[in-house]
mmCIF file of C-alpha atoms and ligand atoms in Angstrom:
data_model
loop_
_atom_site.group_PDB
_atom_site.id
_atom_site.type_symbol
_atom_site.label_atom_id
_atom_site.label_comp_id
_atom_site.label_asym_id
_atom_site.label_seq_id
_atom_site.Cartn_x
_atom_site.Cartn_y
_atom_site.Cartn_z
ATOM 1 C CA MET T 1 105.418 93.482 103.742
ATOM 2 C CA THR T 2 102.938 92.757 100.994
ATOM 3 C CA GLU T 3 102.565 89.353 99.385
ATOM 4 C CA HIS T 4 103.189 89.243 95.712
ATOM 5 C CA GLN T 5 100.099 87.733 94.228
ATOM 6 C CA HIS T 6 101.833 86.107 91.301
ATOM 7 C CA PRO T 7 102.503 82.564 90.256
ATOM 8 C CA GLN T 8 106.170 83.575 89.748
ATOM 9 C CA GLY T 9 108.573 85.767 91.643
ATOM 10 C CA PHE T 10 108.703 89.476 90.904
ATOM 11 C CA GLU T 11 112.126 89.545 89.250
ATOM 12 C CA THR T 12 111.181 86.612 87.095
ATOM 13 C CA LEU T 13 108.107 88.391 85.861
ATOM 14 C CA ALA T 14 110.094 91.655 85.325
ATOM 15 C CA ILE T 15 112.388 89.822 82.909
ATOM 16 C CA HIS T 16 109.861 87.489 81.260
ATOM 17 C CA ALA T 17 106.271 88.636 81.517
ATOM 18 C CA GLY T 18 104.905 89.569 78.077
ATOM 19 C CA GLN T 19 108.391 88.887 76.685
ATOM 20 C CA GLU T 20 108.465 85.398 75.114
ATOM 21 C CA ALA T 21 111.240 84.951 72.476
ATOM 22 C CA ASP T 22 110.183 86.312 69.105
ATOM 23 C CA PRO T 23 108.495 83.350 67.281
ATOM 24 C CA ARG T 24 110.053 84.222 63.863
ATOM 25 C CA THR T 25 113.635 84.862 64.826
ATOM 26 C CA GLY T 26 114.116 83.679 68.412
ATOM 27 C CA ALA T 27 115.193 87.153 69.463
ATOM 28 C CA VAL T 28 115.195 86.960 73.310
ATOM 29 C CA VAL T 29 114.124 90.636 73.690
ATOM 30 C CA PRO T 30 110.966 92.004 72.007
ATOM 31 C CA PRO T 31 112.032 93.974 68.948
ATOM 32 C CA ILE T 32 111.223 97.622 68.545
ATOM 33 C CA TYR T 33 108.270 97.404 66.112
ATOM 34 C CA GLN T 34 108.800 100.914 64.707
ATOM 35 C CA VAL T 35 105.752 100.681 62.456
ATOM 36 C CA SER T 36 102.393 102.466 62.091
ATOM 37 C CA THR T 37 100.356 99.927 60.080
ATOM 38 C CA TYR T 38 100.120 96.240 59.403
ATOM 39 C CA LYS T 39 99.374 94.258 56.221
ATOM 40 C CA GLN T 40 96.037 92.505 56.312
ATOM 41 C CA ASP T 41 95.455 89.118 54.717
ATOM 42 C CA GLY T 42 92.234 90.108 52.975
ATOM 43 C CA VAL T 43 90.027 92.845 54.408
ATOM 44 C CA GLY T 44 89.819 92.476 58.156
ATOM 45 C CA GLY T 45 92.267 89.594 58.156
ATOM 46 C CA LEU T 46 94.626 90.762 60.913
ATOM 47 C CA ARG T 47 97.719 88.731 61.820
ATOM 48 C CA GLY T 48 97.911 88.784 65.581
ATOM 49 C CA GLY T 49 95.347 91.546 66.116
ATOM 50 C CA TYR T 50 97.471 94.486 65.003
ATOM 51 C CA GLU T 51 96.028 96.987 62.542
ATOM 52 C CA TYR T 52 97.302 100.483 63.497
ATOM 53 C CA SER T 53 99.892 101.405 66.197
ATOM 54 C CA ARG T 54 97.819 103.901 68.086
ATOM 55 C CA SER T 55 95.375 101.056 68.826
ATOM 56 C CA ALA T 56 98.035 98.409 69.512
ATOM 57 C CA ASN T 57 101.722 97.867 68.817
ATOM 58 C CA PRO T 58 103.623 94.639 69.683
ATOM 59 C CA THR T 59 106.460 96.370 71.576
ATOM 60 C CA ARG T 60 103.848 98.330 73.613
ATOM 61 C CA THR T 61 101.879 95.154 74.188
ATOM 62 C CA ALA T 62 104.947 93.465 75.666
ATOM 63 C CA LEU T 63 105.378 96.406 78.076
ATOM 64 C CA GLU T 64 101.608 96.478 78.931
ATOM 65 C CA GLU T 65 101.530 92.810 79.735
ATOM 66 C CA CYS T 66 104.666 93.156 81.911
ATOM 67 C CA LEU T 67 103.160 96.123 83.759
ATOM 68 C CA ALA T 68 99.978 94.212 84.518
ATOM 69 C CA ALA T 69 101.950 91.266 85.816
ATOM 70 C CA LEU T 70 104.198 93.419 88.035
ATOM 71 C CA GLU T 71 101.334 95.316 89.618
ATOM 72 C CA GLY T 72 99.049 92.199 89.836
ATOM 73 C CA GLY T 73 96.397 93.806 87.762
ATOM 74 C CA GLN T 74 94.135 92.665 84.905
ATOM 75 C CA ARG T 75 95.189 95.297 82.437
ATOM 76 C CA GLY T 76 98.278 97.433 81.901
ATOM 77 C CA LEU T 77 98.398 100.359 79.497
ATOM 78 C CA ALA T 78 101.394 102.448 78.451
ATOM 79 C CA PHE T 79 101.303 106.178 77.680
ATOM 80 C CA ALA T 80 103.452 108.975 76.350
ATOM 81 C CA SER T 81 103.979 110.393 79.815
ATOM 82 C CA GLY T 82 102.767 110.037 83.434
ATOM 83 C CA LEU T 83 100.522 113.048 82.910
ATOM 84 C CA ALA T 84 99.118 111.611 79.704
ATOM 85 C CA ALA T 85 98.191 108.448 81.668
ATOM 86 C CA GLU T 86 96.588 110.591 84.436
ATOM 87 C CA ASP T 87 94.645 112.657 81.950
ATOM 88 C CA THR T 88 93.293 109.542 80.182
ATOM 89 C CA LEU T 89 92.346 107.972 83.504
ATOM 90 C CA LEU T 90 90.544 111.069 84.823
ATOM 91 C CA ARG T 91 88.597 111.681 81.667
ATOM 92 C CA THR T 92 87.579 108.078 81.698
ATOM 93 C CA ILE T 93 86.343 107.790 85.294
ATOM 94 C CA LEU T 94 85.093 111.391 85.780
ATOM 95 C CA ALA T 95 82.387 113.449 84.066
ATOM 96 C CA PRO T 96 81.236 117.084 84.513
ATOM 97 C CA GLY T 97 79.745 117.535 87.984
ATOM 98 C CA ASP T 98 81.803 114.826 89.539
ATOM 99 C CA HIS T 99 84.118 115.413 92.573
ATOM 100 C CA ILE T 100 87.461 113.931 93.483
ATOM 101 C CA VAL T 101 89.501 114.021 96.655
ATOM 102 C CA ILE T 102 93.212 114.742 96.105
ATOM 103 C CA PRO T 103 96.154 114.777 98.506
ATOM 104 C CA ASN T 104 97.794 117.854 100.027
ATOM 105 C CA ASP T 105 101.204 116.590 98.979
ATOM 106 C CA ALA T 106 101.576 115.421 95.412
ATOM 107 C CA TYR T 107 103.510 115.854 92.207
ATOM 108 C CA GLY T 108 103.019 119.509 91.198
ATOM 109 C CA GLY T 109 101.955 118.497 87.647
ATOM 110 C CA THR T 110 99.225 116.285 89.036
ATOM 111 C CA PHE T 111 97.857 119.186 91.065
ATOM 112 C CA ARG T 112 98.036 121.471 88.009
ATOM 113 C CA LEU T 113 96.006 118.944 86.024
ATOM 114 C CA PHE T 114 93.190 119.135 88.551
ATOM 115 C CA SER T 115 93.360 122.885 89.237
ATOM 116 C CA LYS T 116 93.989 124.280 85.769
ATOM 117 C CA VAL T 117 92.670 121.675 83.354
ATOM 118 C CA LEU T 118 89.975 119.446 84.842
ATOM 119 C CA SER T 119 88.368 122.245 86.830
ATOM 120 C CA ARG T 120 87.550 123.929 83.490
ATOM 121 C CA TRP T 121 85.633 120.817 82.515
ATOM 122 C CA GLY T 122 83.336 120.893 85.530
ATOM 123 C CA VAL T 123 85.245 118.498 87.730
ATOM 124 C CA SER T 124 85.618 119.747 91.329
ATOM 125 C CA PHE T 125 88.167 118.659 93.928
ATOM 126 C CA ASP T 126 88.912 118.948 97.582
ATOM 127 C CA VAL T 127 92.401 118.644 99.126
ATOM 128 C CA ALA T 128 92.799 116.283 102.092
ATOM 129 C CA ASP T 129 95.797 115.111 104.119
ATOM 130 C CA THR T 130 95.501 111.544 103.096
ATOM 131 C CA GLN T 131 98.029 110.524 105.746
ATOM 132 C CA HIS T 132 95.041 110.727 108.075
ATOM 133 C CA PRO T 133 92.377 108.488 106.500
ATOM 134 C CA GLU T 134 89.591 110.167 108.614
ATOM 135 C CA GLN T 135 90.349 113.451 106.657
ATOM 136 C CA VAL T 136 89.631 111.607 103.384
ATOM 137 C CA ARG T 137 86.300 110.411 104.905
ATOM 138 C CA ALA T 138 85.485 114.023 105.869
ATOM 139 C CA ALA T 139 86.181 115.298 102.331
ATOM 140 C CA LEU T 140 83.805 112.845 100.599
ATOM 141 C CA LYS T 141 80.669 114.181 98.947
ATOM 142 C CA PRO T 142 77.710 112.457 97.255
ATOM 143 C CA THR T 143 79.303 113.343 93.935
ATOM 144 C CA THR T 144 82.763 111.883 94.851
ATOM 145 C CA LYS T 145 83.773 109.420 92.168
ATOM 146 C CA ALA T 146 87.428 108.875 93.049
ATOM 147 C CA VAL T 147 90.054 109.364 95.744
ATOM 148 C CA TRP T 148 93.657 110.059 94.662
ATOM 149 C CA VAL T 149 96.596 109.028 96.761
ATOM 150 C CA GLU T 150 100.325 109.396 96.174
ATOM 151 C CA THR T 151 102.385 107.339 98.600
ATOM 152 C CA PRO T 152 105.231 107.973 99.342
ATOM 153 C CA SER T 153 104.342 111.573 98.318
ATOM 154 C CA ASN T 154 106.326 114.099 96.444
ATOM 155 C CA PRO T 155 108.262 115.914 97.822
ATOM 156 C CA LEU T 156 107.469 115.407 101.526
ATOM 157 C CA LEU T 157 107.492 111.593 101.573
ATOM 158 C CA GLY T 158 104.128 111.362 103.317
ATOM 159 C CA ILE T 159 102.744 107.835 103.693
ATOM 160 C CA THR T 160 99.157 106.999 103.223
ATOM 161 C CA ASP T 161 97.613 103.738 104.456
ATOM 162 C CA ILE T 162 96.390 102.313 101.160
ATOM 163 C CA ALA T 163 94.188 99.583 102.674
ATOM 164 C CA ALA T 164 92.438 102.017 105.056
ATOM 165 C CA VAL T 165 91.723 104.589 102.355
ATOM 166 C CA ALA T 166 90.559 101.928 99.909
ATOM 167 C CA GLN T 167 87.918 100.916 102.423
ATOM 168 C CA ILE T 168 86.795 104.557 102.905
ATOM 169 C CA ALA T 169 86.634 105.225 99.134
ATOM 170 C CA HIS T 170 84.746 102.027 98.470
ATOM 171 C CA SER T 171 82.206 102.675 101.289
ATOM 172 C CA ALA T 172 81.325 105.876 99.335
ATOM 173 C CA GLY T 173 81.178 104.120 95.966
ATOM 174 C CA ALA T 174 84.363 105.848 94.818
ATOM 175 C CA LEU T 175 87.455 104.417 93.176
ATOM 176 C CA LEU T 176 90.867 104.508 94.789
ATOM 177 C CA VAL T 177 93.753 105.627 92.465
ATOM 178 C CA VAL T 178 97.308 105.311 93.713
ATOM 179 C CA ASP T 179 100.237 106.987 92.128
ATOM 180 C CA ASN T 180 102.931 104.375 92.724
ATOM 181 C CA THR T 181 105.745 106.182 91.051
ATOM 182 C CA PHE T 182 108.013 106.666 94.140
ATOM 183 C CA ALA T 183 107.764 103.114 95.376
ATOM 184 C CA SER T 184 107.447 101.116 92.094
ATOM 185 C CA PRO T 185 105.686 97.755 92.216
ATOM 186 C CA TYR T 186 108.841 96.154 93.558
ATOM 187 C CA LEU T 187 108.450 97.978 96.840
ATOM 188 C CA GLN T 188 104.660 98.340 97.014
ATOM 189 C CA GLN T 189 101.663 96.752 95.284
ATOM 190 C CA PRO T 190 98.582 98.985 95.761
ATOM 191 C CA LEU T 191 96.095 96.774 93.951
ATOM 192 C CA ALA T 192 96.718 93.902 96.423
ATOM 193 C CA LEU T 193 95.868 96.437 99.175
ATOM 194 C CA GLY T 194 92.548 97.433 97.608
ATOM 195 C CA ALA T 195 93.269 100.130 95.147
ATOM 196 C CA ASP T 196 91.462 100.088 91.831
ATOM 197 C CA VAL T 197 93.998 101.693 89.530
ATOM 198 C CA VAL T 198 97.696 102.348 89.827
ATOM 199 C CA VAL T 199 99.340 105.259 88.062
ATOM 200 C CA HIS T 200 103.039 105.534 87.118
ATOM 201 C CA SER T 201 105.379 108.011 85.627
ATOM 202 C CA THR T 202 107.531 105.308 84.039
ATOM 203 C CA THR T 203 110.005 108.218 83.414
ATOM 204 C CA LYS T 204 111.168 107.570 86.950
ATOM 205 C CA TYR T 205 112.077 104.244 88.598
ATOM 206 C CA MET T 206 110.493 101.922 85.953
ATOM 207 C CA GLY T 207 112.523 103.394 83.111
ATOM 208 C CA GLY T 208 115.296 104.064 85.654
ATOM 209 C CA HIS T 209 117.979 105.587 83.404
ATOM 210 C CA SER T 210 116.731 109.149 82.774
ATOM 211 C CA ASP T 211 116.449 108.461 79.051
ATOM 212 C CA VAL T 212 112.726 108.213 78.471
ATOM 213 C CA VAL T 213 109.467 109.924 79.307
ATOM 214 C CA GLY T 214 106.518 107.579 79.770
ATOM 215 C CA GLY T 215 103.449 106.716 81.836
ATOM 216 C CA ALA T 216 101.317 103.745 82.778
ATOM 217 C CA LEU T 217 97.963 102.724 84.209
ATOM 218 C CA VAL T 218 97.218 99.331 85.682
ATOM 219 C CA ALA T 219 93.653 98.365 86.499
ATOM 220 C CA ALA T 220 92.729 95.722 89.058
ATOM 221 C CA ASP T 221 89.448 94.956 87.219
ATOM 222 C CA ALA T 222 89.136 93.752 83.605
ATOM 223 C CA GLY T 223 86.046 95.857 82.927
ATOM 224 C CA LEU T 224 87.669 99.099 84.003
ATOM 225 C CA GLY T 225 90.838 98.012 82.130
ATOM 226 C CA GLU T 226 88.782 97.649 78.922
ATOM 227 C CA GLU T 227 87.241 101.104 79.409
ATOM 228 C CA LEU T 228 90.670 102.600 79.902
ATOM 229 C CA ALA T 229 91.996 100.794 76.839
ATOM 230 C CA TYR T 230 89.059 102.230 74.779
ATOM 231 C CA HIS T 231 89.966 105.741 75.960
ATOM 232 C CA GLN T 232 93.678 105.140 75.452
ATOM 233 C CA ASN T 233 92.884 104.608 71.805
ATOM 234 C CA ALA T 234 90.241 107.225 71.557
ATOM 235 C CA MET T 235 92.362 109.983 73.144
ATOM 236 C CA GLY T 236 95.610 108.816 71.595
ATOM 237 C CA ALA T 237 98.334 109.587 74.148
ATOM 238 C CA VAL T 238 100.098 106.256 73.601
ATOM 239 C CA SER T 239 103.683 105.338 74.239
ATOM 240 C CA GLY T 240 105.785 105.056 71.035
ATOM 241 C CA PRO T 241 107.529 101.725 70.352
ATOM 242 C CA PHE T 242 111.043 102.851 71.166
ATOM 243 C CA ASP T 243 109.971 104.455 74.414
ATOM 244 C CA ALA T 244 108.053 101.332 75.348
ATOM 245 C CA TRP T 245 111.159 99.290 74.614
ATOM 246 C CA LEU T 246 113.288 101.513 76.830
ATOM 247 C CA VAL T 247 110.915 101.217 79.741
ATOM 248 C CA LEU T 248 110.683 97.406 79.272
ATOM 249 C CA ARG T 249 114.540 97.339 79.297
ATOM 250 C CA GLY T 250 114.689 99.363 82.510
ATOM 251 C CA ILE T 251 112.122 97.184 84.288
ATOM 252 C CA LYS T 252 114.368 94.133 83.900
ATOM 253 C CA THR T 253 116.692 95.509 86.607
ATOM 254 C CA LEU T 254 113.978 97.266 88.731
ATOM 255 C CA GLY T 255 114.429 94.880 91.706
ATOM 256 C CA VAL T 256 118.158 95.150 92.045
ATOM 257 C CA ARG T 257 118.087 98.895 91.439
ATOM 258 C CA MET T 258 115.352 99.536 94.074
ATOM 259 C CA ASP T 259 117.362 97.476 96.621
ATOM 260 C CA ARG T 260 120.439 99.650 95.996
ATOM 261 C CA HIS T 261 118.457 102.922 95.879
ATOM 262 C CA SER T 262 116.958 102.028 99.283
ATOM 263 C CA SER T 263 120.251 101.080 100.932
ATOM 264 C CA ASN T 264 122.068 104.085 99.550
ATOM 265 C CA ALA T 265 119.270 106.364 100.775
ATOM 266 C CA GLU T 266 119.626 104.908 104.238
ATOM 267 C CA GLN T 267 123.255 106.008 104.207
ATOM 268 C CA ILE T 268 122.287 109.452 103.091
ATOM 269 C CA VAL T 269 119.665 109.686 105.884
ATOM 270 C CA ALA T 270 122.318 108.601 108.405
ATOM 271 C CA LEU T 271 124.514 111.535 107.273
ATOM 272 C CA LEU T 272 121.543 113.957 107.430
ATOM 273 C CA SER T 273 120.571 112.698 110.920
ATOM 274 C CA ARG T 274 123.964 113.614 112.437
ATOM 275 C CA HIS T 275 124.394 116.876 110.579
ATOM 276 C CA PRO T 276 123.882 120.074 112.650
ATOM 277 C CA LYS T 277 122.584 122.190 109.662
ATOM 278 C CA VAL T 278 119.763 119.771 108.919
ATOM 279 C CA THR T 279 116.593 120.735 110.775
ATOM 280 C CA GLN T 280 114.155 118.109 109.523
ATOM 281 C CA ILE T 281 114.337 114.878 107.444
ATOM 282 C CA PHE T 282 111.523 113.342 105.531
ATOM 283 C CA TYR T 283 112.090 109.683 104.980
ATOM 284 C CA PRO T 284 109.570 106.836 105.639
ATOM 285 C CA GLY T 285 112.292 104.563 106.884
ATOM 286 C CA LEU T 286 112.842 106.764 109.900
ATOM 287 C CA ALA T 287 111.222 105.558 113.070
ATOM 288 C CA THR T 288 110.312 109.162 113.802
ATOM 289 C CA HIS T 289 108.242 109.497 110.525
ATOM 290 C CA ALA T 290 104.636 109.953 111.525
ATOM 291 C CA ASN T 291 103.479 106.925 109.476
ATOM 292 C CA HIS T 292 106.609 104.765 109.678
ATOM 293 C CA GLU T 293 104.505 101.784 110.855
ATOM 294 C CA VAL T 294 102.198 102.083 107.904
ATOM 295 C CA ALA T 295 105.223 102.314 105.505
ATOM 296 C CA ALA T 296 106.772 99.220 107.142
ATOM 297 C CA LYS T 297 103.547 97.321 106.642
ATOM 298 C CA GLN T 298 102.884 98.142 103.014
ATOM 299 C CA MET T 299 106.400 98.612 101.572
ATOM 300 C CA LYS T 300 109.222 96.130 101.163
ATOM 301 C CA ALA T 301 111.877 98.782 101.710
ATOM 302 C CA PHE T 302 111.653 102.571 101.888
ATOM 303 C CA GLY T 303 112.944 103.729 98.470
ATOM 304 C CA GLY T 304 115.560 106.154 97.216
ATOM 305 C CA MET T 305 113.768 109.588 97.763
ATOM 306 C CA VAL T 306 114.810 111.774 100.676
ATOM 307 C CA SER T 307 113.877 115.369 101.474
ATOM 308 C CA PHE T 308 115.238 117.573 104.201
ATOM 309 C CA ARG T 309 115.109 121.141 105.493
ATOM 310 C CA VAL T 310 118.215 123.124 106.227
ATOM 311 C CA GLU T 311 119.107 125.935 108.707
ATOM 312 C CA GLY T 312 119.246 129.374 106.979
ATOM 313 C CA GLY T 313 116.016 129.372 104.893
ATOM 314 C CA GLU T 314 115.570 129.371 101.124
ATOM 315 C CA GLN T 315 118.971 130.779 100.276
ATOM 316 C CA ALA T 316 120.759 128.134 102.320
ATOM 317 C CA ALA T 317 118.736 125.367 100.581
ATOM 318 C CA VAL T 318 119.512 126.701 97.170
ATOM 319 C CA GLU T 319 123.188 126.914 98.026
ATOM 320 C CA VAL T 320 123.262 123.217 99.078
ATOM 321 C CA CYS T 321 121.720 122.411 95.657
ATOM 322 C CA ASN T 322 124.228 124.560 93.847
ATOM 323 C CA ARG T 323 127.267 123.198 95.728
ATOM 324 C CA ALA T 324 126.552 119.487 95.139
ATOM 325 C CA LYS T 325 128.560 117.929 92.365
ATOM 326 C CA LEU T 326 127.983 114.206 92.147
ATOM 327 C CA PHE T 327 124.334 114.876 92.929
ATOM 328 C CA THR T 328 123.347 116.498 89.631
ATOM 329 C CA LEU T 329 121.178 119.605 89.935
ATOM 330 C CA GLY T 330 118.044 118.712 87.960
ATOM 331 C CA GLU T 331 114.382 117.840 88.040
ATOM 332 C CA SER T 332 113.014 114.379 87.789
ATOM 333 C CA LEU T 333 114.031 111.364 89.824
ATOM 334 C CA GLY T 334 114.380 107.618 89.881
ATOM 335 C CA GLY T 335 117.418 107.264 87.555
ATOM 336 C CA VAL T 336 120.579 105.424 88.339
ATOM 337 C CA GLU T 337 122.371 108.796 88.813
ATOM 338 C CA SER T 338 121.738 110.929 91.934
ATOM 339 C CA LEU T 339 119.836 114.149 91.537
ATOM 340 C CA ILE T 340 119.286 117.130 93.838
ATOM 341 C CA GLU T 341 116.782 119.933 93.554
ATOM 342 C CA HIS T 342 114.987 122.836 95.318
ATOM 343 C CA PRO T 343 111.277 121.866 95.069
ATOM 344 C CA GLY T 344 110.044 125.373 95.935
ATOM 345 C CA ARG T 345 111.655 126.861 92.832
ATOM 346 C CA MET T 346 111.827 123.849 90.632
ATOM 347 C CA THR T 347 109.458 120.843 90.530
ATOM 348 C CA HIS T 348 106.849 122.432 92.789
ATOM 349 C CA ALA T 349 106.921 126.076 91.612
ATOM 350 C CA SER T 350 103.409 125.523 90.072
ATOM 351 C CA VAL T 351 101.875 124.839 93.553
ATOM 352 C CA ALA T 352 103.161 128.069 95.122
ATOM 353 C CA GLY T 353 100.371 129.804 97.085
ATOM 354 C CA SER T 354 98.162 126.677 97.066
ATOM 355 C CA LEU T 355 97.485 124.181 99.770
ATOM 356 C CA LEU T 356 100.320 122.088 98.317
ATOM 357 C CA GLU T 357 103.012 124.765 98.796
ATOM 358 C CA VAL T 358 106.244 123.284 100.087
ATOM 359 C CA PRO T 359 108.713 124.728 102.634
ATOM 360 C CA ALA T 360 111.193 127.241 101.124
ATOM 361 C CA ASP T 361 114.162 125.620 102.948
ATOM 362 C CA LEU T 362 113.382 122.165 101.468
ATOM 363 C CA VAL T 363 115.927 120.162 99.467
ATOM 364 C CA ARG T 364 114.958 116.935 97.697
ATOM 365 C CA VAL T 365 117.381 114.262 96.602
ATOM 366 C CA SER T 366 116.877 111.228 94.354
ATOM 367 C CA VAL T 367 119.549 108.885 95.701
ATOM 368 C CA GLY T 368 121.093 106.970 92.791
ATOM 369 C CA ILE T 369 123.017 103.760 92.766
ATOM 370 C CA GLU T 370 126.584 105.127 92.648
ATOM 371 C CA SER T 371 129.027 104.107 95.415
ATOM 372 C CA ALA T 372 127.402 105.195 98.683
ATOM 373 C CA ASP T 373 130.609 106.627 100.142
ATOM 374 C CA ASP T 374 130.986 109.009 97.215
ATOM 375 C CA LEU T 375 127.354 110.193 97.595
ATOM 376 C CA VAL T 376 127.746 110.756 101.359
ATOM 377 C CA ALA T 377 130.985 112.644 100.796
ATOM 378 C CA ASP T 378 129.462 114.868 98.119
ATOM 379 C CA LEU T 379 126.371 115.798 100.169
ATOM 380 C CA ALA T 380 128.503 116.434 103.273
ATOM 381 C CA ARG T 381 130.595 118.832 101.263
ATOM 382 C CA ALA T 382 127.541 120.541 99.891
ATOM 383 C CA LEU T 383 126.142 121.025 103.343
ATOM 384 C CA ASN T 384 129.279 122.576 104.813
HETATM 385 C C1 PLP G 1 106.965 112.779 87.380
HETATM 386 C C2 PLP G 1 105.747 112.418 88.091
HETATM 387 C C3 PLP G 1 104.509 112.442 87.484
HETATM 388 C C4 PLP G 1 104.316 112.890 86.044
HETATM 389 O O1 PLP G 1 104.908 112.070 85.157
HETATM 390 P P1 PLP G 1 105.586 112.572 83.670
HETATM 391 O O2 PLP G 1 106.108 111.309 83.139
HETATM 392 O O3 PLP G 1 106.543 113.600 84.059
HETATM 393 O O4 PLP G 1 104.360 113.074 82.970
HETATM 394 C C5 PLP G 1 103.382 111.992 88.186
HETATM 395 N N1 PLP G 1 103.538 111.555 89.452
HETATM 396 C C6 PLP G 1 104.689 111.549 90.126
HETATM 397 C C7 PLP G 1 104.757 111.059 91.535
HETATM 398 C C8 PLP G 1 105.906 111.922 89.493
HETATM 399 O O5 PLP G 1 107.014 111.992 90.105
#
């Protein structure tokens, strides 16, 4: 279990950090400042530092301060999507000729960003199984500027020892980036374990209601945070005020949602564990998970994502997805409603044929916060 390094408890910060009552009206929630520009009192006379909403917007500032507080970092930044955050980060910390180590299990879009976009700009990468820290060490080169880790990973729920990989990256003068989307800062705080930057798709658990697309970066160090903020403005992929407000609203209930996601997932895992058609389960809460001990050490609970393989190959896996009713067939994850999908044909179609290819008989579920009995009954029906 990680220690929250904050003067206040996590849930208190989630509801209050960056969100003092509006000084003019007393509104207890930050208003949606749906505005592009700000009146100046004489040339250069800014009220509160705002001049143009790409550079800064008060609703986005509230979210950014809250993000920094929740991850225990010096600077939080909100973007239009998770991939926009990743792109801004990578083109801030990497230059042509640089090398990065990436995981062999990751969000398909992250891999596509490296393999199809950044590779054209002279950034090379090697794929390592980051669940084994020594494989990260073996992949380092003199030009390695960063190590990228996703834990738990998508879709195989691999667990990487953040503290161990931080040490390895730092010994080579490289930064450690952790995609904390699956855990959220409520369950895991990578910066306290030595990571330099945390990445989020706030589309997922942070927003939590499947009603917004967004991304975030949180930097441990103020200097790097400043550089990222410079590039956020220079590259322009910012979160709009309404989207920032939705994510801020979602974050207020992050703690109670993650507790329920985790306990509902445990009930789904119990069903899968006793089901004859399920051949393998991927969940860090299982004592049989290869890195269960690491997960127990660095996570507060094991989260709401579960993947499993079924007897009968790809067609059987597709049929389970098609038969589920309460589990909605769809991409994405982390919302209050349960989702089911076939990674091979859906979220991870873009990694087919690469080192990140996923098993064809794999099913992934994002366990929502509906009544657990209903979820168990629905999945049992879909499996039969
Ligand atoms: C969804 C996701 C992303 C990408 O975020 P978008 O908001 O879709 O751009 C990155 N990492 C992980 C782990 C994700 O699940």
